[in-house]
mmCIF file of C-alpha atoms and ligand atoms in Angstrom:
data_model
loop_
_atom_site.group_PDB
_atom_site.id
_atom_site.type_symbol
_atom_site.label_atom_id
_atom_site.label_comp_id
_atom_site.label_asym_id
_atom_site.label_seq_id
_atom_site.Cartn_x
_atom_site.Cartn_y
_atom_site.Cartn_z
ATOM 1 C CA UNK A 349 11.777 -5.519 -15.068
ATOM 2 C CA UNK A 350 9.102 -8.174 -14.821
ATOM 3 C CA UNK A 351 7.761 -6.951 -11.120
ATOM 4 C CA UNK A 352 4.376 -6.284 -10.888
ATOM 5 C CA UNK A 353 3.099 -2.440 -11.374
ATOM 6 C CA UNK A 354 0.158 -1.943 -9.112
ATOM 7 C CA UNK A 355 -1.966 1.175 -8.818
ATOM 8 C CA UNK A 356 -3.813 1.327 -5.286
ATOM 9 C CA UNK A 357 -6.540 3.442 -4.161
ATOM 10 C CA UNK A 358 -6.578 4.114 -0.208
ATOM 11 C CA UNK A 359 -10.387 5.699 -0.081
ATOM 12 C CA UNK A 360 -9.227 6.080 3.592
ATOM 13 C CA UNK A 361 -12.669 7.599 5.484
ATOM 14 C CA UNK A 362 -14.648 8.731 2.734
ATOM 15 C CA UNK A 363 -17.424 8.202 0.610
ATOM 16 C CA UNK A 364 -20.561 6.251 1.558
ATOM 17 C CA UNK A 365 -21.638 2.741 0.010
ATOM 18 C CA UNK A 366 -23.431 4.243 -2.560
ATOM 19 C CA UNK A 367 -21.018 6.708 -3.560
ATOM 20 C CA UNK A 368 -18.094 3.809 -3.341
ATOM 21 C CA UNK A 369 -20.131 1.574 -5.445
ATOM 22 C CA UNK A 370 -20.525 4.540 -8.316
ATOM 23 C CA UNK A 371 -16.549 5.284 -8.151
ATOM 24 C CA UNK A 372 -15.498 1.574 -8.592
ATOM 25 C CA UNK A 373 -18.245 1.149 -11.511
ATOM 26 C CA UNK A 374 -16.659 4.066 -13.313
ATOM 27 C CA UNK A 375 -13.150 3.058 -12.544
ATOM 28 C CA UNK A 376 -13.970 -0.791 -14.310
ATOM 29 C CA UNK A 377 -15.672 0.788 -16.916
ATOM 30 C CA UNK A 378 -12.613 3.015 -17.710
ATOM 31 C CA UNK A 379 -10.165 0.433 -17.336
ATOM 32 C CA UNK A 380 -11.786 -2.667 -19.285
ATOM 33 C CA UNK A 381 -8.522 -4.552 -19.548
ATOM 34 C CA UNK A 382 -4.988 -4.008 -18.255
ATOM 35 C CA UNK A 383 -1.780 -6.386 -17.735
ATOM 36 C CA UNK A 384 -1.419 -4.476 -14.327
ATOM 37 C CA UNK A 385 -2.960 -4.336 -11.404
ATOM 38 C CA UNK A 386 -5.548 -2.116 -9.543
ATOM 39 C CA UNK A 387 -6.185 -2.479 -6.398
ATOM 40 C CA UNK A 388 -9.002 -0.498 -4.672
ATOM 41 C CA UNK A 389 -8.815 -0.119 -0.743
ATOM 42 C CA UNK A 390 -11.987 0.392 0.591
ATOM 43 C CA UNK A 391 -13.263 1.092 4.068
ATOM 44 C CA UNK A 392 -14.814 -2.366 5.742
ATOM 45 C CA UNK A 393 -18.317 -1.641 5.037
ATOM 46 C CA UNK A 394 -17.745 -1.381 0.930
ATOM 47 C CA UNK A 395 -15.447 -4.346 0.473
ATOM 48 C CA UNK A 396 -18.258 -6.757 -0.374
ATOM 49 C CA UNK A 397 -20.445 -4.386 -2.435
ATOM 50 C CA UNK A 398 -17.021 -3.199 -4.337
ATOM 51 C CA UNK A 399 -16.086 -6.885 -4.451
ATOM 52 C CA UNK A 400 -18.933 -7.347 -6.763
ATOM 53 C CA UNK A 401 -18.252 -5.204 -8.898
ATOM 54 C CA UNK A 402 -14.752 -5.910 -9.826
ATOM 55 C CA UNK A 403 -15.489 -9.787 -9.511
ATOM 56 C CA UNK A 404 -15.204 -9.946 -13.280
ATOM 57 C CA UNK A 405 -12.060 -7.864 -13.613
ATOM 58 C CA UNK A 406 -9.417 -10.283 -13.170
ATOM 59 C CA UNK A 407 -6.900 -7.279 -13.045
ATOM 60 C CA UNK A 408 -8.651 -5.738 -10.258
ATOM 61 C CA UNK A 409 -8.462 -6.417 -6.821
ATOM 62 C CA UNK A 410 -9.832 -5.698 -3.127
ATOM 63 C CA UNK A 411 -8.043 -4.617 -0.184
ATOM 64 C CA UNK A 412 -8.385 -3.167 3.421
ATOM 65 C CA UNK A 413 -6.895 -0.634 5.078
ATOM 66 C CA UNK A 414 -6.059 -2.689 8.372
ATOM 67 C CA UNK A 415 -6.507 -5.645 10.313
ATOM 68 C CA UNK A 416 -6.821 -6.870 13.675
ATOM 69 C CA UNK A 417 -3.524 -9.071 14.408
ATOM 70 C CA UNK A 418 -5.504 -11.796 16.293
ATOM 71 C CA UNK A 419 -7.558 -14.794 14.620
ATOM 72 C CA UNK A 420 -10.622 -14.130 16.415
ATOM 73 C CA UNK A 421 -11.929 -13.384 19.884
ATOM 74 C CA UNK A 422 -12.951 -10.307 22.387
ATOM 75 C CA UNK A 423 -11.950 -7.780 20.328
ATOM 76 C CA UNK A 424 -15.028 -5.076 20.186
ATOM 77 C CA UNK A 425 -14.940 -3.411 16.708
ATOM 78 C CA UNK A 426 -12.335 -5.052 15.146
ATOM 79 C CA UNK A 427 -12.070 -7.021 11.520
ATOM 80 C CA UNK A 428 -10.262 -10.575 11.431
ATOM 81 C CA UNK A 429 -7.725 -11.738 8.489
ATOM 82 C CA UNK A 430 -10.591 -14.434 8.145
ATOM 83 C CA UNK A 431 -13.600 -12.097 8.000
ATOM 84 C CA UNK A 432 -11.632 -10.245 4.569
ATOM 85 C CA UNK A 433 -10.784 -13.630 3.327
ATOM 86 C CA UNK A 434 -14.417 -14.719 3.120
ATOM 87 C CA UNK A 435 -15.579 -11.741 1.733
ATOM 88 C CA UNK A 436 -13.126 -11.942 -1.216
ATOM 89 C CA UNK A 437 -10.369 -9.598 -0.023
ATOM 90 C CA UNK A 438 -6.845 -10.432 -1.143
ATOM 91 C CA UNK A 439 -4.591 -7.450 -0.049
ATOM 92 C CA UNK A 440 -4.387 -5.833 3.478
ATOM 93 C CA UNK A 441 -2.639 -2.654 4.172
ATOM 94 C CA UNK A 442 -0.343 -2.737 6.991
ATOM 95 C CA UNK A 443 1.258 0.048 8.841
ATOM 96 C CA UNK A 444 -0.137 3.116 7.405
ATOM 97 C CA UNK A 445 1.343 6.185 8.664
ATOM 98 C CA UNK A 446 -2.704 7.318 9.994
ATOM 99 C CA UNK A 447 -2.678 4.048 11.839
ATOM 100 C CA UNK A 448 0.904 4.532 13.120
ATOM 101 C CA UNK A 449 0.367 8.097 14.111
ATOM 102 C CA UNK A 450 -3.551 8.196 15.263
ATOM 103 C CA UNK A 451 -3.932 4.504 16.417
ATOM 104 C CA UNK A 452 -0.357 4.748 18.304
ATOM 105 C CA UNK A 453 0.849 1.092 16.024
ATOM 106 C CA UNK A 454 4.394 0.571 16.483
ATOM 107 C CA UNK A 455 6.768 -1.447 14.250
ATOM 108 C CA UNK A 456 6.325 -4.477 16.918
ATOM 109 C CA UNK A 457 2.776 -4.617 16.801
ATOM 110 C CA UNK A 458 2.819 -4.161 13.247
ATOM 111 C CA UNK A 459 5.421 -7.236 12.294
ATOM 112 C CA UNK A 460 2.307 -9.406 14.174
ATOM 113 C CA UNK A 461 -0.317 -7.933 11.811
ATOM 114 C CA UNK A 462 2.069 -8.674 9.021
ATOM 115 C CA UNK A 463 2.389 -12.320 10.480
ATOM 116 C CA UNK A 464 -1.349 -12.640 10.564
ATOM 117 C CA UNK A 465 -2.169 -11.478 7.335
ATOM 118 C CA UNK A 466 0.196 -13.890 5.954
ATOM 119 C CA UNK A 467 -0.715 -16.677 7.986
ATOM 120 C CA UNK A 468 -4.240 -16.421 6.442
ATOM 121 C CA UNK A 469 -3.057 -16.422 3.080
ATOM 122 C CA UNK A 470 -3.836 -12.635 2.234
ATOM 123 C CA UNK A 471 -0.895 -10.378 0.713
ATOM 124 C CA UNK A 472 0.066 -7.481 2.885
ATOM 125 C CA UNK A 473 0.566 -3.437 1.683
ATOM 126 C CA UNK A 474 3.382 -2.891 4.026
ATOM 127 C CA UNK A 475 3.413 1.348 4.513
ATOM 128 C CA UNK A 476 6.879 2.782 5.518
ATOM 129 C CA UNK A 477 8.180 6.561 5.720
ATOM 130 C CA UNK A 478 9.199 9.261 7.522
ATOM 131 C CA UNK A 479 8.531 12.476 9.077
ATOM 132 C CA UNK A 480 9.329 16.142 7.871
ATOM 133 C CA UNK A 481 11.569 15.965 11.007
ATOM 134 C CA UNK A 482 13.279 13.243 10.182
ATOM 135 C CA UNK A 483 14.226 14.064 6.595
ATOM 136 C CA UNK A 484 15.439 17.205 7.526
ATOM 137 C CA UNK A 485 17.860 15.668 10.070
ATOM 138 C CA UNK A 486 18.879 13.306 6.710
ATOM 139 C CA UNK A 487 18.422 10.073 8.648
ATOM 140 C CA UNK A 488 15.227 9.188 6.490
ATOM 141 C CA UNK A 489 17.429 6.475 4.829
ATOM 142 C CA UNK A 490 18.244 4.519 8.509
ATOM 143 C CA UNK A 491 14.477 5.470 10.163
ATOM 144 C CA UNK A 492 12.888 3.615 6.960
ATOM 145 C CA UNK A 493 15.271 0.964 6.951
ATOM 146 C CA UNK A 494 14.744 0.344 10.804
ATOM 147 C CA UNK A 495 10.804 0.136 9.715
ATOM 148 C CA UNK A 496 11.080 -2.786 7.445
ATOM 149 C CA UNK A 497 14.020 -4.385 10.199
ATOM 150 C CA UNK A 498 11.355 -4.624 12.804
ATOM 151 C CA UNK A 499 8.569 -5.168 10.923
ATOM 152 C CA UNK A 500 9.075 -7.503 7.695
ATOM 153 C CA UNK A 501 12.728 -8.604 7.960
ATOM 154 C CA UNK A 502 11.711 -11.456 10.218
ATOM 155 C CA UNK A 503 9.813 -13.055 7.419
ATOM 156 C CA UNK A 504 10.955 -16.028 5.532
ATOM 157 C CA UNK A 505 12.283 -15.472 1.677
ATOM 158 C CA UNK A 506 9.225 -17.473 0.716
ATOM 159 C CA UNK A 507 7.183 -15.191 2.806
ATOM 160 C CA UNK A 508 8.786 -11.722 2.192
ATOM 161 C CA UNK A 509 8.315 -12.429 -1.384
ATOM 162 C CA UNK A 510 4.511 -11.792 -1.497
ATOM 163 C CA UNK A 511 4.391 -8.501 -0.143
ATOM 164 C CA UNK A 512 4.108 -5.323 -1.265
ATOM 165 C CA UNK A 513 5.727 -2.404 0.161
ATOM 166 C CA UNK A 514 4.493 1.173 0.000
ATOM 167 C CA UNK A 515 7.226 4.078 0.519
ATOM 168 C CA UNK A 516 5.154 6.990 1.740
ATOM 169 C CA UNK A 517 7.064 9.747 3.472
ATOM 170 C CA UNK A 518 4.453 11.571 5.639
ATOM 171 C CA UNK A 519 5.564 15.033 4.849
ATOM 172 C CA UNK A 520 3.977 14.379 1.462
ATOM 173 C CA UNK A 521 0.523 12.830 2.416
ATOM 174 C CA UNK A 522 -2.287 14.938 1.612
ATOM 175 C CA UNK A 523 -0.365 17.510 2.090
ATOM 176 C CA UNK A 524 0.257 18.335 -1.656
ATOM 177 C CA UNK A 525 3.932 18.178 -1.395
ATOM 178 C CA UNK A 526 5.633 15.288 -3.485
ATOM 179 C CA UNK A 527 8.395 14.127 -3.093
ATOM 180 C CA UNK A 528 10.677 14.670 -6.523
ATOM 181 C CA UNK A 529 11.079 11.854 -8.558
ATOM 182 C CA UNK A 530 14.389 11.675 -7.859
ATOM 183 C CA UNK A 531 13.813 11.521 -3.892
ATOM 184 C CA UNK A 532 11.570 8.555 -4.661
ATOM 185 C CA UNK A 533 13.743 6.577 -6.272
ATOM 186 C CA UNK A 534 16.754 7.110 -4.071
ATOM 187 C CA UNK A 535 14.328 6.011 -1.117
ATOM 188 C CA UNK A 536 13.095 3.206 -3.215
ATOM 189 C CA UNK A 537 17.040 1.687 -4.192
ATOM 190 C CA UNK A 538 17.888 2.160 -0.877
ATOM 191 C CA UNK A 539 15.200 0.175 0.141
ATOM 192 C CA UNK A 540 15.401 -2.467 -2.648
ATOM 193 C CA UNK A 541 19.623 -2.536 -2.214
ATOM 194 C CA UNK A 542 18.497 -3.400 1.892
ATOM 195 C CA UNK A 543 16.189 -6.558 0.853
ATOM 196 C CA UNK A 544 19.076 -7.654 -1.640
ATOM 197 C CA UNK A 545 21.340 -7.655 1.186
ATOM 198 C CA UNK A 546 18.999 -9.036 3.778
ATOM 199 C CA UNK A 547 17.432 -11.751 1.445
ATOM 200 C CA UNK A 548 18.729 -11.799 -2.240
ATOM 201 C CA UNK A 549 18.840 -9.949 -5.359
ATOM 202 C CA UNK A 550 16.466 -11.984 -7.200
ATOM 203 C CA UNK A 551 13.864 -11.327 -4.059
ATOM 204 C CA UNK A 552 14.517 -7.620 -3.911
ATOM 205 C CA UNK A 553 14.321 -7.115 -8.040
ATOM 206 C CA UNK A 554 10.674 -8.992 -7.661
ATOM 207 C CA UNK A 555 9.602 -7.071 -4.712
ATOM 208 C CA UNK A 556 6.847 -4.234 -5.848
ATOM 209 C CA UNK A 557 7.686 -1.044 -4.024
ATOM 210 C CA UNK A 558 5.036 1.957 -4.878
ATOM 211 C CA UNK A 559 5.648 5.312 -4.040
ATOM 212 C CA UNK A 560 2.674 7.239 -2.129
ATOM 213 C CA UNK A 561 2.230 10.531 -1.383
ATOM 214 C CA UNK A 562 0.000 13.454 -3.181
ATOM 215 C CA UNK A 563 0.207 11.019 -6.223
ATOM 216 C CA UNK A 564 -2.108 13.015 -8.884
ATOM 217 C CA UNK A 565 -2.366 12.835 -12.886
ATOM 218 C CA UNK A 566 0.352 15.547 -12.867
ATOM 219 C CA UNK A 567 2.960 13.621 -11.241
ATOM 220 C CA UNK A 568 2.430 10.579 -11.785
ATOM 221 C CA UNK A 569 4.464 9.966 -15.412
ATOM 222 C CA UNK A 570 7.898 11.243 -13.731
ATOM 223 C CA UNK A 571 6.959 9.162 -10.768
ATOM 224 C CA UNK A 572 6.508 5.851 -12.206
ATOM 225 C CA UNK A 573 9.105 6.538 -14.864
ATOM 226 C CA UNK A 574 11.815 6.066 -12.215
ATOM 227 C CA UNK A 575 13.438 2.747 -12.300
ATOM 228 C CA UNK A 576 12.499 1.702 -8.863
ATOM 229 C CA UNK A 577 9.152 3.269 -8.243
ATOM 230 C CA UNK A 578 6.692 0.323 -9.409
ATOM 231 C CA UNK A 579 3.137 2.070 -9.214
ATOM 232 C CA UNK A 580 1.801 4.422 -6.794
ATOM 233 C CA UNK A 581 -0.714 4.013 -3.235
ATOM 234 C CA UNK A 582 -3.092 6.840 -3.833
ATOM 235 C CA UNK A 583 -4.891 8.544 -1.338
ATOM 236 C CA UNK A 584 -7.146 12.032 -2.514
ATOM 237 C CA UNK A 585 -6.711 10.963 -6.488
ATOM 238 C CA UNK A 586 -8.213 7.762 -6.213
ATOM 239 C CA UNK A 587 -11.607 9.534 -5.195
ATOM 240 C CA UNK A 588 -11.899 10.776 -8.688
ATOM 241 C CA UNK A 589 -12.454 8.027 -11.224
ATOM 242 C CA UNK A 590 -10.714 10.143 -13.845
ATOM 243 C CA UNK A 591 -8.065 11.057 -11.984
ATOM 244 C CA UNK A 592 -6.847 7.410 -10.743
ATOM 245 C CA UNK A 593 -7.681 6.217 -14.161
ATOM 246 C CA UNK A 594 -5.248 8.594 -15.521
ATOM 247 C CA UNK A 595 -3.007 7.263 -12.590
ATOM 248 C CA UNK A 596 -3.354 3.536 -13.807
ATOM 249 C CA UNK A 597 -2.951 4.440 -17.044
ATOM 250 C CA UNK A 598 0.312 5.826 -16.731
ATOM 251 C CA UNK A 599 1.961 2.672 -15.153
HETATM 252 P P1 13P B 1049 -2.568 11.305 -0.715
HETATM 253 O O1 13P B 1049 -2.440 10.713 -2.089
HETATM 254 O O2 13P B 1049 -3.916 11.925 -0.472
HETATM 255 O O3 13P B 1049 -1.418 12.198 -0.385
HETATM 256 O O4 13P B 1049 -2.502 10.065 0.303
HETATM 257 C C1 13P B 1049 -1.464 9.170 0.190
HETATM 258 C C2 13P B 1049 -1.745 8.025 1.077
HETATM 259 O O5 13P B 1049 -1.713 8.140 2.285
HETATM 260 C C3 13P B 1049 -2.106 6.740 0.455
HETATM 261 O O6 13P B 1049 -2.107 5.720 1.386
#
């Protein structure tokens, strides 16, 4: 399958600029050339200093976590689609189950970040999953689906085609618990069959879709073995340069 395998690194709130700086140093040193991707998601404040260190690692690249939805304006605290462009950012994540659950962003709100991020020529993360609650009930197949409905499926083919999605089911977030291999990729063709259906097959074959979720050296082999599980969004494993460089390795 010629889709890209990507291994990304949500830092979420942690580390400090120095200690950022040290972790992406080790990671490029570690990972001097690869035909896949890395991308590192650092809070705002390390995006530039991390940008500079990667700048010569054409197979890694810089992301952030969110994005404000407008261009500019009176928006106290918030980060533009412009601002990351400038400083060298390519990938945004969108829709992260923290945002969703602690920041109260709903599908609607996120199909305009989506919109924005494209607009200003960045490539959004898009984050989808469910609850505990929710895959107990066995409706984690419609409740995902109805995620990417409201929040991607208005985008054009040409549009829909640059994204990345992420499937992270929140029962399995820092929690420890991963979801089997095999619940991954069940998610994941569902997913995939839904984008063949709402755009085409040659769309949904080329769309990434990573699998996140307590993602750690141990699990990672069966993970990304599966057929539709291209590459992983790591949260607590991507603190540790050996760990997430075990992680890329294994795509
Ligand atoms: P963990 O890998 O810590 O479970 O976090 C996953 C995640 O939320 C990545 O975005």
């Amino acid at each position: 399958m010629s889709r890209l395998q990507i291994a990304a690194g949500n830092w979420k709130m942690n580390k400090n600029l120095e200690e950022g700086v040290a972790l992406a140093t080790a990671l490029v040193e570690a990972n001097p050339s690869s035909d896949q991707l890395v991308i590192l998601a650092t809070p705002f404040i390390h995006l530039q200093a991390v940008g500079a260190v990667i700048k010569d690692v054409p197979h890694f690249k810089l992301a952030a976590q969110n994005c404000h939805q407008a261009e500019k304006g009176a928006y106290t605290g918030e980060i533009s689609v412009e601002m990351l462009k400038s400083i060298g950012v390519e990938y945004v994540i969108i829709g992260h189950s923290e945002r969703r659950e602690y920041f109260k962003e709903d599908n609607a709100l996120l199909a305009q970040k989506i919109d924005a991020v494209l607009a200003g020529g960045l490539i959004p993360i898009f984050c989808c999953g469910e609850s505990l609650t929710i895959r107990e009930a066995g409706t984690h197949v419609d409740f995902v689906a109805n995620q990417l409905k409201e929040s991607i499926f208005h985008l054009s083919d040409a549009d829909f085609s640059k994204l990345v999605i992420a499937y992270e089911p929140i029962w399995a977030i820092g929690t420890g618990v991963t979801a089997s291999p095999a619940q991954a990729q069940d998610m994941q063709a569902a997913l995939r069959q839904l984008i063949a259906k709402q755009y085409s097959q040659e769309i949904a074959d080329g769309t990434s879709i990573l699998y996140g979720g307590s993602v750690k050296p141990a699990n990672c082999n069966d993970l990304f073995s599966q057929a539709d599980v291209d590459g992983g969004l790591v949260g607590g494993a991507s603190l540790k340069a050996e760990d997430f460089t075990t992680i890329i390795k294994a795509l």
